[in-house]
Structure formats: C-alpha cells, structure tokens
Coordinates of C-alpha atoms in Angstrom, one line a residue:
Chain A
M28 CA 28.2 31.7 12.1
T29 CA 27.8 32.1 8.4
Q30 CA 30.7 31.0 6.2
P31 CA 31.6 33.7 3.7
G32 CA 30.3 33.0 0.2
V33 CA 27.9 30.3 1.4
S34 CA 24.2 31.2 1.1
G35 CA 21.6 30.1 3.6
D36 CA 20.2 27.6 1.1
E37 CA 23.6 26.0 0.6
R38 CA 24.1 25.8 4.4
S39 CA 20.7 24.1 4.8
S40 CA 21.6 21.6 2.2
G41 CA 25.0 21.1 4.0
L42 CA 23.0 20.4 7.2
A43 CA 20.7 18.1 5.3
D44 CA 23.6 15.9 4.3
Q45 CA 24.1 15.2 8.0
L46 CA 20.6 13.6 8.2
P47 CA 20.9 10.8 5.6
S48 CA 18.4 8.6 7.4
W49 CA 15.7 11.2 7.3
A50 CA 13.3 11.2 4.3
D51 CA 12.7 14.5 2.6
G52 CA 9.5 16.0 4.0
Q53 CA 8.0 18.5 6.4
A54 CA 9.7 17.1 9.5
K55 CA 13.2 17.2 8.1
T56 CA 12.6 20.6 6.5
Q57 CA 11.3 22.1 9.8
I58 CA 14.2 20.7 11.8
L59 CA 16.8 22.0 9.4
E60 CA 15.2 25.4 9.1
F61 CA 15.1 25.7 12.9
V62 CA 18.7 24.8 13.3
R63 CA 19.7 27.2 10.5
S64 CA 17.6 30.0 12.0
V65 CA 19.2 29.8 15.5
T66 CA 22.8 29.4 14.2
E67 CA 22.9 32.1 11.5
P68 CA 22.8 35.8 12.1
G69 CA 19.3 37.2 12.1
A70 CA 16.3 37.8 14.4
S71 CA 16.2 34.2 15.6
F72 CA 20.0 33.8 16.2
V73 CA 20.8 32.2 19.6
P74 CA 24.4 32.4 21.0
A75 CA 26.1 29.0 21.3
Q76 CA 26.1 29.0 25.1
D77 CA 22.3 29.1 25.1
R78 CA 21.8 26.2 22.7
I79 CA 20.4 23.4 24.9
A80 CA 18.6 20.4 23.4
A81 CA 16.8 17.8 25.4
F82 CA 15.5 14.4 24.4
D83 CA 13.3 11.9 26.2
N84 CA 14.9 8.4 25.9
D85 CA 12.3 5.6 26.0
G86 CA 10.5 5.6 22.6
T87 CA 12.3 8.7 21.5
L88 CA 16.0 7.6 21.3
W89 CA 15.7 3.9 21.9
C90 CA 13.0 1.2 21.3
E91 CA 10.7 0.7 24.2
K92 CA 8.6 -2.2 22.9
P93 CA 7.6 -4.9 23.7
M94 CA 9.3 -3.6 26.9
S95 CA 11.9 -1.0 27.6
P96 CA 15.5 -2.2 28.4
Q97 CA 14.9 -1.1 32.0
A98 CA 11.9 -3.4 32.3
D99 CA 14.0 -6.3 31.1
F100 CA 16.8 -5.3 33.6
L101 CA 14.3 -5.3 36.4
L102 CA 12.7 -8.6 35.4
R103 CA 16.1 -10.3 35.5
R104 CA 16.8 -8.8 38.9
W105 CA 13.4 -10.0 40.3
K106 CA 14.2 -13.5 39.0
E107 CA 17.6 -13.4 40.6
M108 CA 16.1 -12.2 44.0
A109 CA 13.4 -14.9 43.9
Q110 CA 16.1 -17.6 43.2
A111 CA 18.3 -16.3 46.1
H112 CA 15.4 -16.0 48.5
P113 CA 12.7 -18.6 47.8
G114 CA 10.4 -17.1 50.4
L115 CA 9.9 -14.2 48.0
A116 CA 8.1 -16.4 45.5
R117 CA 4.9 -16.1 47.5
K118 CA 4.9 -12.3 47.3
Q119 CA 4.4 -9.9 44.4
P120 CA 6.1 -9.0 42.1
W121 CA 8.3 -12.1 42.5
K122 CA 5.3 -14.4 42.4
A123 CA 4.4 -13.1 38.9
V124 CA 7.9 -13.6 37.7
I125 CA 8.1 -17.2 39.0
E126 CA 4.7 -18.0 37.6
G127 CA 5.2 -16.2 34.3
D128 CA 2.1 -14.1 34.9
Q129 CA 2.5 -12.0 31.8
E130 CA -0.6 -9.9 32.4
R131 CA 0.4 -8.8 35.8
L132 CA 4.0 -8.2 34.8
A133 CA 2.9 -6.1 31.8
G134 CA 1.0 -3.9 34.2
L135 CA 4.0 -3.6 36.6
L136 CA 6.5 -2.8 33.8
E137 CA 4.4 -0.6 31.5
H138 CA 4.8 2.8 33.2
V139 CA 8.3 4.1 33.2
P140 CA 8.2 6.0 36.5
E141 CA 6.8 3.0 38.4
L142 CA 9.4 0.8 36.7
T143 CA 12.1 3.2 37.8
R144 CA 10.8 2.9 41.3
G145 CA 10.9 -0.8 41.0
V146 CA 14.6 -0.7 40.0
T147 CA 15.3 1.7 42.9
E148 CA 13.8 -0.7 45.4
A149 CA 15.4 -3.8 43.8
Y150 CA 18.9 -2.3 43.9
A151 CA 18.7 -0.4 47.3
G152 CA 21.8 -0.5 49.4
I153 CA 24.6 -0.9 46.8
T154 CA 27.1 1.7 45.8
T155 CA 26.7 3.8 42.6
G156 CA 29.8 2.0 41.3
A157 CA 28.3 -1.4 41.9
F158 CA 25.1 -0.4 40.2
E159 CA 27.0 0.9 37.2
R160 CA 28.8 -2.4 36.8
T161 CA 25.5 -4.3 37.0
A162 CA 23.9 -2.1 34.4
R163 CA 26.9 -2.5 32.1
R164 CA 26.8 -6.3 32.4
F165 CA 23.1 -6.1 31.5
F166 CA 23.8 -4.1 28.4
D167 CA 26.6 -6.4 27.4
A168 CA 24.5 -9.6 27.8
A169 CA 20.9 -8.8 27.2
R170 CA 19.2 -9.2 23.8
H171 CA 15.9 -7.7 22.6
P172 CA 13.2 -10.4 22.8
V173 CA 11.9 -9.8 19.3
L174 CA 14.8 -8.4 17.3
G175 CA 17.4 -10.6 18.9
V176 CA 20.2 -8.0 19.1
A177 CA 21.7 -6.1 22.0
Y178 CA 19.6 -3.2 23.3
T179 CA 22.5 -0.9 22.7
R180 CA 22.0 -1.5 18.9
L181 CA 18.4 -0.4 19.1
G182 CA 18.8 3.4 19.2
Y183 CA 17.0 5.1 16.3
R184 CA 19.6 5.9 13.7
P185 CA 17.9 9.1 12.5
M186 CA 17.8 10.4 16.1
R187 CA 21.5 9.7 16.5
E188 CA 22.1 11.7 13.3
L189 CA 20.0 14.6 14.8
I190 CA 22.0 14.5 18.0
D191 CA 25.2 14.7 16.0
L192 CA 23.9 17.5 13.9
L193 CA 22.9 19.5 16.9
T194 CA 26.3 18.8 18.6
A195 CA 28.1 20.0 15.4
S196 CA 25.9 23.1 15.6
Q197 CA 27.2 23.8 19.1
F198 CA 24.1 22.6 21.0
E199 CA 24.7 20.9 24.3
V200 CA 22.5 17.8 24.0
Y201 CA 20.9 16.3 27.1
I202 CA 18.8 13.2 27.7
C203 CA 15.9 13.9 30.0
S204 CA 14.4 10.5 30.8
A205 CA 11.7 9.2 33.2
G206 CA 13.8 6.1 33.3
G207 CA 16.7 5.6 35.7
R208 CA 19.4 8.2 35.2
D209 CA 22.2 6.0 36.3
F210 CA 20.9 3.1 34.2
V211 CA 20.8 5.2 31.0
R212 CA 24.2 6.6 31.8
A213 CA 25.7 3.2 31.5
A214 CA 24.7 3.2 27.8
A215 CA 24.4 6.8 26.7
E216 CA 27.9 7.5 25.6
Q217 CA 28.3 4.4 23.5
M218 CA 24.8 4.7 21.9
Y219 CA 24.4 8.4 21.4
G220 CA 27.8 10.0 22.1
I221 CA 26.1 11.8 25.0
P222 CA 28.5 12.0 28.0
R223 CA 27.2 10.9 31.4
Q224 CA 27.0 14.4 32.8
R225 CA 24.4 15.2 30.2
V226 CA 22.0 12.4 31.2
I227 CA 19.1 13.6 33.3
G228 CA 16.6 11.1 34.7
S229 CA 14.8 9.7 37.7
G230 CA 17.0 8.4 40.4
A231 CA 17.4 6.8 43.8
T232 CA 18.1 9.1 46.7
L233 CA 21.8 8.6 47.5
E234 CA 23.6 8.6 50.8
Y235 CA 27.2 9.5 51.3
R236 CA 29.1 7.3 53.8
H237 CA 32.9 7.2 54.3
G238 CA 33.8 8.3 50.8
Q239 CA 31.2 6.2 49.0
L240 CA 27.7 6.8 47.6
Y241 CA 25.0 4.3 48.4
R242 CA 21.6 3.9 46.7
T243 CA 18.6 4.0 49.0
R244 CA 15.0 2.7 48.6
G245 CA 13.8 6.3 48.2
M246 CA 13.4 8.3 44.9
E247 CA 14.6 11.7 44.2
Q248 CA 11.6 14.0 43.9
P249 CA 10.1 14.9 41.6
V250 CA 10.4 11.9 39.3
D251 CA 11.7 13.1 35.9
D252 CA 8.4 12.7 34.0
G253 CA 5.5 15.0 33.0
P254 CA 5.8 18.3 35.0
G255 CA 9.0 16.9 36.5
K256 CA 10.9 17.2 33.2
P257 CA 11.1 21.0 33.0
V258 CA 12.0 21.0 36.8
H259 CA 14.9 18.6 36.2
L260 CA 16.0 20.5 33.2
W261 CA 16.1 23.8 35.1
A262 CA 17.9 22.2 38.0
R263 CA 20.5 20.7 35.8
T264 CA 21.0 23.5 33.1
G265 CA 19.3 26.7 34.4
R266 CA 17.6 26.9 31.1
T267 CA 14.6 25.9 29.2
P268 CA 15.6 23.8 26.1
L269 CA 15.8 25.5 22.7
L270 CA 14.8 22.2 21.1
A271 CA 13.1 19.2 22.8
G272 CA 12.1 15.8 21.5
G273 CA 9.7 13.3 23.0
N274 CA 7.1 10.7 22.1
A275 CA 4.6 10.5 25.0
D276 CA 2.2 12.4 27.2
G277 CA 4.9 12.6 29.8
D278 CA 7.1 14.7 27.5
A279 CA 4.4 17.3 26.8
A280 CA 5.5 19.7 29.5
M281 CA 9.1 19.6 28.4
L282 CA 8.1 20.2 24.8
R283 CA 5.9 23.1 25.8
T284 CA 8.9 24.9 27.4
A285 CA 11.0 24.5 24.3
R286 CA 11.2 26.9 21.4
F287 CA 11.1 23.9 19.0
G288 CA 9.2 20.7 19.9
L289 CA 9.6 17.3 18.2
L290 CA 7.1 14.5 18.8
I291 CA 8.0 11.1 17.5
R292 CA 5.0 9.0 16.4
H293 CA 5.3 5.2 16.5
D294 CA 3.3 4.3 13.3
D295 CA 5.7 1.8 11.8
A296 CA 4.5 -1.8 12.5
G297 CA 6.8 -3.2 9.9
R298 CA 10.1 -1.8 11.0
E299 CA 9.4 -1.0 14.6
F300 CA 6.1 -1.1 16.6
A301 CA 2.9 0.9 16.0
Y302 CA 1.2 2.4 19.1
D303 CA -0.3 5.6 20.2
T304 CA -1.2 4.5 23.7
G305 CA 0.3 6.9 26.2
S306 CA 0.8 9.6 23.6
E307 CA -2.8 10.5 22.8
R308 CA -2.9 13.8 24.6
A309 CA 0.5 14.9 23.3
L310 CA -0.5 14.0 19.7
A311 CA -3.8 16.0 20.2
K312 CA -1.8 19.0 21.4
A313 CA 0.8 19.0 18.7
K314 CA -1.0 21.2 16.2
E315 CA -2.0 23.8 18.8
R316 CA 1.5 24.0 20.2
G317 CA 3.2 23.9 16.8
W318 CA 5.2 20.8 17.5
T319 CA 6.7 18.9 14.6
V320 CA 5.3 15.4 14.5
V321 CA 7.7 12.8 13.1
S322 CA 6.2 9.8 11.5
M323 CA 8.6 6.9 11.9
Q324 CA 7.0 5.3 8.9
N325 CA 7.3 8.3 6.6
D326 CA 10.1 10.4 8.0
F327 CA 12.7 7.7 8.8
K328 CA 14.4 6.1 5.8
M329 CA 16.0 3.7 8.2
V330 CA 15.0 3.0 11.8
F331 CA 17.8 0.9 13.3
D332 CA 21.4 0.7 12.3
L333 CA 21.5 -3.1 12.1
Chain B
M25 CA 48.4 15.4 24.8
T26 CA 52.1 16.2 24.6
Q27 CA 53.3 18.7 22.1
P28 CA 56.2 17.3 20.1
G29 CA 59.6 18.6 21.2
V30 CA 58.2 20.0 24.4
S31 CA 59.5 18.3 27.5
G32 CA 57.4 17.8 30.7
D33 CA 59.4 20.5 32.5
E34 CA 58.8 23.0 29.8
R35 CA 55.0 22.2 29.8
S36 CA 54.9 22.6 33.6
S37 CA 56.5 26.0 33.2
G38 CA 54.0 26.8 30.4
L39 CA 51.2 25.9 32.8
A40 CA 52.9 28.0 35.6
D41 CA 52.7 31.1 33.3
Q42 CA 48.9 30.7 33.5
L43 CA 48.9 31.2 37.3
P44 CA 50.7 34.6 37.6
S45 CA 48.8 35.5 40.8
W46 CA 50.1 32.4 42.6
A47 CA 53.4 32.7 44.5
D48 CA 56.0 30.0 43.9
G49 CA 55.7 27.4 46.6
Q50 CA 54.3 24.0 47.5
A51 CA 50.7 24.7 46.7
K52 CA 51.4 26.0 43.2
T53 CA 53.9 23.2 42.5
Q54 CA 51.4 20.5 43.6
I55 CA 48.6 21.9 41.5
L56 CA 50.8 22.2 38.4
E57 CA 52.2 18.7 38.9
F58 CA 48.8 17.2 39.3
V59 CA 47.4 18.9 36.2
R60 CA 50.4 17.8 34.2
S61 CA 50.2 14.3 35.5
V62 CA 46.6 13.8 34.4
T63 CA 46.9 15.5 31.0
E64 CA 50.2 13.9 29.9
P65 CA 50.6 10.3 28.8
G66 CA 51.6 8.1 31.7
A67 CA 50.2 6.1 34.6
S68 CA 48.2 9.0 35.9
F69 CA 46.7 10.1 32.6
V70 CA 42.9 10.8 32.6
P71 CA 41.0 11.1 29.3
A72 CA 39.5 14.6 28.8
Q73 CA 35.9 13.4 29.2
D74 CA 36.6 12.3 32.8
R75 CA 38.3 15.5 33.9
I76 CA 35.7 17.1 36.2
A77 CA 36.7 19.8 38.7
A78 CA 34.4 21.1 41.4
F79 CA 34.8 24.2 43.6
D80 CA 32.9 25.4 46.6
N81 CA 31.9 29.0 46.2
D82 CA 31.6 30.9 49.5
G83 CA 35.1 31.5 50.8
T84 CA 36.7 29.4 48.0
L85 CA 35.9 31.5 44.9
W86 CA 34.4 34.6 46.4
C87 CA 34.8 36.5 49.6
E88 CA 32.3 35.5 52.3
K89 CA 33.2 38.0 55.1
P90 CA 31.9 39.9 56.9
M91 CA 28.9 38.3 55.3
S92 CA 28.4 36.4 52.1
P93 CA 26.7 38.1 49.1
Q94 CA 23.7 35.9 49.7
A95 CA 23.4 37.1 53.3
D96 CA 23.3 40.7 52.0
F97 CA 20.7 39.7 49.4
L98 CA 18.5 38.2 52.1
L99 CA 18.9 41.1 54.5
R100 CA 17.7 43.5 51.8
R101 CA 14.7 41.3 51.0
W102 CA 13.8 41.1 54.7
K103 CA 13.9 44.9 54.9
E104 CA 11.7 45.2 51.8
M105 CA 9.2 42.7 53.3
A106 CA 9.1 44.6 56.6
Q107 CA 8.5 47.9 54.8
A108 CA 5.7 46.4 52.7
H109 CA 4.0 44.6 55.6
P110 CA 4.6 46.6 58.8
G111 CA 3.0 43.8 60.8
L112 CA 6.1 41.7 60.2
A113 CA 8.2 44.0 62.2
R114 CA 6.9 42.3 65.4
K115 CA 8.2 38.9 64.3
Q116 CA 11.6 37.5 63.7
P117 CA 13.7 37.8 61.5
W118 CA 12.1 41.1 60.4
K119 CA 12.2 42.5 63.9
A120 CA 16.0 42.0 64.1
V121 CA 16.3 43.8 60.7
I122 CA 14.2 46.8 61.8
E123 CA 15.9 47.0 65.2
G124 CA 19.4 46.5 63.7
D125 CA 19.9 43.6 66.1
Q126 CA 23.3 42.7 64.7
E127 CA 24.0 39.8 67.1
R128 CA 20.8 38.0 66.2
L129 CA 21.3 38.7 62.5
A130 CA 24.8 37.4 62.6
G131 CA 23.4 34.2 64.0
L132 CA 20.8 33.9 61.3
L133 CA 23.1 34.7 58.4
E134 CA 26.2 32.8 59.5
H135 CA 25.5 29.3 58.2
V136 CA 25.1 29.0 54.5
P137 CA 22.5 26.2 54.4
E138 CA 20.2 28.1 56.8
L139 CA 20.8 31.2 54.9
T140 CA 19.8 29.5 51.7
R141 CA 16.7 28.2 53.4
G142 CA 15.9 31.9 54.3
V143 CA 16.3 33.0 50.7
T144 CA 14.0 30.1 49.6
E145 CA 11.3 31.2 52.1
A146 CA 11.6 34.9 51.3
Y147 CA 11.3 34.3 47.6
A148 CA 8.6 31.6 47.5
G149 CA 6.0 31.8 44.8
I150 CA 7.9 33.7 42.1
T151 CA 9.1 32.2 38.8
T152 CA 12.7 31.2 38.2
G153 CA 12.8 34.1 35.6
A154 CA 11.7 36.7 38.2
F155 CA 14.1 35.4 40.7
E156 CA 17.0 35.6 38.2
R157 CA 16.1 39.3 37.5
T158 CA 16.1 40.1 41.2
A159 CA 19.4 38.4 41.7
R160 CA 20.9 40.3 38.8
R161 CA 19.7 43.6 40.1
F162 CA 21.3 42.8 43.4
F163 CA 24.6 42.0 41.9
D164 CA 24.4 45.2 39.8
A165 CA 23.6 47.5 42.8
A166 CA 25.1 46.0 45.9
R167 CA 28.5 47.0 47.3
H168 CA 30.6 45.0 49.8
P169 CA 30.2 46.8 53.2
V170 CA 33.9 47.0 53.9
L171 CA 35.7 47.0 50.5
G172 CA 33.1 49.3 48.8
V173 CA 33.1 47.5 45.5
A174 CA 30.5 45.3 43.7
Y175 CA 30.5 41.7 45.0
T176 CA 31.1 40.6 41.4
R177 CA 34.6 42.1 41.7
L178 CA 35.4 40.1 44.8
G179 CA 36.2 36.7 43.3
Y180 CA 39.7 35.6 44.1
R181 CA 41.9 36.3 41.2
P182 CA 44.2 33.3 41.7
M183 CA 41.2 30.9 41.7
R184 CA 39.9 32.4 38.5
E185 CA 43.3 31.7 37.0
L186 CA 43.1 28.2 38.2
I187 CA 39.6 27.7 36.7
D188 CA 41.0 29.1 33.4
L189 CA 44.0 26.8 33.6
L190 CA 41.8 23.7 34.2
T191 CA 39.4 24.7 31.4
A192 CA 42.3 25.1 29.1
S193 CA 43.5 21.6 30.2
Q194 CA 40.0 20.3 29.1
F195 CA 38.5 20.0 32.6
E196 CA 34.8 20.6 32.9
V197 CA 34.7 23.0 35.9
Y198 CA 31.7 23.0 38.2
I199 CA 30.7 25.1 41.2
C200 CA 29.3 23.0 44.0
S201 CA 27.9 25.5 46.6
A202 CA 25.8 25.2 49.7
G203 CA 24.5 28.6 48.7
G204 CA 21.6 29.1 46.4
R205 CA 22.2 27.5 43.0
D206 CA 20.0 30.0 41.1
F207 CA 21.5 32.9 43.0
V208 CA 25.1 31.9 42.1
R209 CA 24.1 31.3 38.5
A210 CA 23.2 35.0 38.2
A211 CA 26.9 35.9 38.7
A212 CA 29.0 32.8 37.8
E213 CA 29.5 33.3 34.1
Q214 CA 30.6 37.0 34.5
M215 CA 32.8 36.3 37.5
Y216 CA 34.3 32.9 36.7
G217 CA 33.5 32.1 33.1
I218 CA 31.5 29.1 34.4
P219 CA 28.2 28.7 32.5
R220 CA 25.0 28.3 34.4
Q221 CA 24.6 24.6 33.6
R222 CA 27.9 24.0 35.6
V223 CA 26.6 25.6 38.7
I224 CA 25.5 23.1 41.4
G225 CA 24.0 24.3 44.6
S226 CA 21.1 24.2 47.1
G227 CA 17.8 25.2 45.7
A228 CA 14.1 25.7 46.2
T229 CA 11.8 22.9 45.1
L230 CA 10.2 24.0 41.8
E231 CA 6.7 23.5 40.6
Y232 CA 5.8 23.5 36.9
R233 CA 2.5 25.2 36.0
H234 CA 1.3 26.2 32.5
G235 CA 4.7 26.5 30.9
Q236 CA 6.4 28.3 33.9
L237 CA 8.5 27.2 36.8
Y238 CA 7.6 28.6 40.3
R239 CA 9.8 28.6 43.4
T240 CA 8.2 27.0 46.5
R241 CA 8.9 27.3 50.2
G242 CA 10.5 23.8 50.2
M243 CA 14.1 23.0 49.7
E244 CA 15.5 20.3 47.4
Q245 CA 16.9 17.5 49.4
P246 CA 19.7 17.0 50.4
V247 CA 21.0 20.5 50.8
D248 CA 24.3 20.8 48.8
D249 CA 26.6 20.9 51.9
G250 CA 28.7 18.3 53.7
P251 CA 27.7 14.8 52.7
G252 CA 25.2 16.5 50.2
K253 CA 28.0 17.7 48.0
P254 CA 29.2 14.4 46.6
V255 CA 25.5 13.4 46.2
H256 CA 24.8 16.5 44.1
L257 CA 28.0 16.1 42.2
W258 CA 27.0 12.5 41.3
A259 CA 23.5 13.5 40.4
R260 CA 24.7 16.2 38.1
T261 CA 27.9 14.7 36.6
G262 CA 27.8 10.9 37.3
R263 CA 31.3 11.2 38.5
T264 CA 33.5 12.0 41.5
P265 CA 35.6 15.0 40.8
L266 CA 39.2 14.6 39.7
L267 CA 40.1 17.9 41.5
A268 CA 38.0 19.6 44.2
G269 CA 38.5 22.8 46.1
G270 CA 36.9 24.1 49.3
N271 CA 37.6 26.1 52.4
A272 CA 35.3 24.7 55.1
D273 CA 34.2 21.6 57.0
G274 CA 31.2 21.4 54.7
D275 CA 33.6 20.8 51.8
A276 CA 35.4 17.9 53.4
A277 CA 33.2 15.1 52.0
M278 CA 33.6 16.5 48.5
L279 CA 37.3 16.8 48.9
R280 CA 37.5 13.3 50.2
T281 CA 35.9 11.9 47.0
A282 CA 38.4 13.8 44.7
R283 CA 41.7 12.6 43.5
F284 CA 43.2 16.0 44.3
G285 CA 41.9 18.1 47.2
L286 CA 42.6 21.8 47.6
L287 CA 41.8 23.6 50.9
I288 CA 41.9 27.4 51.0
R289 CA 43.0 28.8 54.3
H290 CA 41.9 32.3 55.2
D291 CA 44.9 33.6 57.0
D292 CA 45.3 37.0 55.4
A293 CA 43.9 39.7 57.7
G294 CA 45.6 42.4 55.7
R295 CA 44.3 41.7 52.2
E296 CA 41.1 39.7 53.1
F297 CA 39.9 38.3 56.4
A298 CA 41.6 35.8 58.8
Y299 CA 39.4 33.1 60.2
D300 CA 39.5 29.3 60.8
T301 CA 36.0 29.1 62.3
G302 CA 34.0 26.5 60.5
S303 CA 37.1 25.0 58.9
E304 CA 38.8 23.4 62.0
R305 CA 37.9 19.8 61.2
A306 CA 38.8 20.1 57.5
L307 CA 42.2 21.7 58.4
A308 CA 42.9 19.0 60.9
K309 CA 42.1 16.3 58.3
A310 CA 44.2 17.9 55.5
K311 CA 47.4 16.2 56.3
E312 CA 45.9 12.7 56.7
R313 CA 44.0 13.1 53.5
G314 CA 46.8 14.6 51.5
W315 CA 45.0 17.8 50.7
T316 CA 47.0 20.7 49.4
V317 CA 46.4 23.6 51.9
V318 CA 46.6 27.0 50.2
S319 CA 47.6 29.9 52.5
M320 CA 46.0 33.0 51.1
Q321 CA 48.7 35.1 52.7
N322 CA 51.7 33.1 51.3
D323 CA 50.4 31.4 48.2
F324 CA 48.4 34.3 46.7
K325 CA 50.5 37.1 45.2
M326 CA 47.2 39.0 44.7
V327 CA 43.8 38.3 46.3
F328 CA 41.3 40.5 44.3
D329 CA 41.6 42.0 40.9
L330 CA 40.7 45.6 42.0

C-alpha cells in the first residue's frame, strides 16, 4: 500500500488533507494513525477485503435534535392518519398529535427503536417500493424545525469526510442504525455516498406475494440497537468492524467489537445541540475501552455544510 | 461504457471469450445479450450501482448430489455427538446415523431448509468464530463420496466464469442460499471469489454477550428459501436482482423478481447427476416467465474444473 519514496509521515499528512473540517487534536491524530496503521505494511496491516467500517446514524452521521428525521416522518404520518380517520383522534398516539401534547409526543418519539416500531406499524401493508417513494417525498419536502433546512443537508460534514477517507482507503463503509433501514436508505446515497446495500438498520418484517414485497406490522428481530448491532453486522458482513463510530449507549456493543471505536460527544450548544442523555454509560466506558471521544465543539471545525 | 471504435458485436464476442466453458447456443447467447444490453448505452442500460446479481448455491453453483456438502457436514457432527454421548444412540437422528439407516437419513437430509435447521441445532451454543473454524476444517478434510475430491473443487466451472464475467461487468454478485449462510461463507471466497459479505443464506439466531456472538438453537426468520429469498435479498441489498440464477422450486420467487432469470437443469447423468425432482414447478414456469433454461448436458462444455 505504500507509495515508493513516500514516508509514513508524508502519507499521514496526505490523509490529513482529506479531513479539512477536523481540527488538529487527539481525535484527528488517532483516526489518521489508525487508518495509516491498517493500510501500510507492518504488524497492524489489514488486507483491503477485511476493512469494514460501521457507523450509527442518528446523532453520529446526522442531527437527531430536537427530534430525529424519522420522528418527524412518523409525526406527519400520524397527522395524516388522524385526518383520514377522525375516529383515531380519540386514541393514542393520534390524540396527542391532534391535541399538540408535546410532552407525550416527546416520550413516544425519543427512543429510536420504539420510534422505528411506530413507523413499522404506521406503514404496515404497503410495498417496499411505495414506502421508498413516501420516504423520498419526506426528504424532499421536510425542513428541520430549528435550522430550517432540509434534513438531507444536516449530515455532519466532518463525518462525511471521514467516510470518504475510509472509502478511499479501501474500507467498505456501512451504516448500522437503530432507525428504519429502508427509511435511511432513501437518503444515504445522497447524504453520505453510501449505497443502499450498505445500510443496515431495524426493519419491518416483509412478506413476498406475487412478485412484490409488502411491509407487515412485525419487526425483524433483533432490533438493530444495543446488542442487536453486532448481530446485524455479522449477519450482513460476516465480520466485526475494523472501525466503528457511534454516539450513544446503544452503540457501545458495536464499538466494543471493533478494533477502533469512535464516540461522538454532543457538547456544542452553539453550532448543534449539547446533550449527554442516553450516552452516559458509553462515555463512562470510553476510557476503559480505549475509544476515541470526539468533541463536536473542539474537534469539528465545521459541523454542517450549509 | 462503450469503448470507442468497438462495435456492439465485437463487445459481445469479447464477453463470449470470458465464457469458454459454455457451449454456443441459446443460453449463452441470451446471457451475453442481456449483459451487453444493461452495460451499453441504450434503452436497457442500468447504472453500475444498480447491477445486482444473485445465485442460489446448492445445485446452482456447487454439486448437491448424492448429498449437499452441508448434509455431509451435519452427518459427521451427528456421528461425533453420538460417540461423545452414547445415550443419544437411542434417539433420532443419531440412531439412524449409528445404524446406517440410509433411507431415514436421506429423508432427514434431502430438504435444504430442514438440513440447515439440523445444523443450527447441532451447533447451538458456540461462537461464530468457533463455527467458522469447524466449517473450514470440514472443507479441508471432506471428500465427495462419489467423485472423491474436496467439495471445494465441485463448483460448476461455467458458473464461476459467469460470476467473473458479471463482476467484470460491474455487477455486485451475491449468493442467496437456503443453506447455512455462515457455512457457505467458509468456502465462498475460495470457490467463487465472492466475499463473505455477499453471502446471504439461512442462519442461526445469534446472541451477543461480552464482545462475542453465540449461535442459538433458533433460526432467523424467514428461512432463505422460496418466498424468503426475495425478502432476504431486499433486507441485504435494498434491491431486486437484475439477474438471478437457481435450479429448484425454492428459487422461483427470486427468479420472478429478477429482470433476467436463469434456471439450471440437471440433465447430465454422465458428468454430474440427472434429476428434476424438486424443480418440476420451476421448470414448468420457465417458459411463461421467460427464464433461460440451462441444460448442463448441452450448454456446459465442462462441468467441473478437475
């Protein structure tokens, strides 16, 4: 993998040029040193076919506050259902939508696996093709409630650079999301350059009938969160990831199985949102496990590409 | 995609050179014409990222008679279990193994999904890594009971050429097998040049504990056979295949979702085995669905690369 006449230091600085939105510091240095170590001859070299990287999506690749794009997608669907079937307005969750009961809605939409279950139930019975068209229409039309731009513009620029750097270093890069696999697929190629076959996530159980695939009310088991993440990654790739990135407790198992773990910390109230809720255990484990913690405030020169 | 100064006819004959083990005839012509049509500019052109091909494995890529490699793998395991725990010899299936009850064993080992369930139960509780090592030892040691060579040498040479042709034409080629995904992974790269992340199949439910994945007695649902094949293909790739190949009724749903379907017919008693059992419905549907039927006797110049 070494180019003749190019030293390791020069190659590292060549790699560094590919991460212009990352501030110099420990996180950037550790990432570059790891990529160099597995791609150059030496004790840590890993053949290209074994270079798998996996990233969580919500809060790791795209913004999940004040609510994740999938939560907005589900809210709109609930509203649409309540309008089409007024009887639903007396039942939850539609009642909360109609009444604007923010506290109850926040509880319903906070946890990604439950949210994905909600999407599954709300879209049961349609084909995978119809669901894809619906998700694409959402990504075309919806705007982030605070930042006012399309959700597809709210991927983290530094993470996109990292994905591109890994791809250029012959990693196969996967998304491994607790969110809906087929929902994320509708945006992954455009946002991250990750083709749909490299999107892993939670999903509705599918039924084949007469040449078509229909979504059911059931969820594929396990859900792609917590201990389910390494299970999904193995099912899909037959490997544990060489590098894995996450931001929450639900990513800890995936990070533990990776040679290099990256944990994004949301500590930038000015440019994004500051919160550790749901990440407390992962952050506490980071030192013991040797994970590289990325401070969005300090390690990202730029957050969004707006 | 066209090379300047190279006509369509010349490109087709260039592609044809990559299938030296295929006899000239309708099957070869239809395959080449299809590959040309989706890779050259024109009404049928398909961008490289959408070129997914999927092949069944047992009887499509490797020999499955008189029993599939996985059946031999399971038989050896049952024998080992009965020797380690003599009490088992009074119960089925171990009793049949000890007594050499061929008729009962044939019934137990004939249907790939049941066979895969047998492997799942017989290897419950071990890690994915330990299972992989066991499968590799089997492929190193076992010999086909009639042909006397390693199973890894009994892939069909013409199908390997087709896989290579598709790969060279920027298809991403997947195996979609009712057999055990992790069993097939142990041989797929060596036999077909297909990396483990492109092997789809039936599998044990996995459990994550303390950084390791353990096989359980349960099976992931659905099993990757019949209507389960398009479901698995969608889960793994988010697409329906552009080209799909199979040989049995359990492949019909997958073939139906593909733009181009290939159905291998086992009609060569001299060089392989002649049987239509388990393929009757698929063969009957072939004409109506426009599938290309491949006669092993007439369309394969060479079956194995021995």
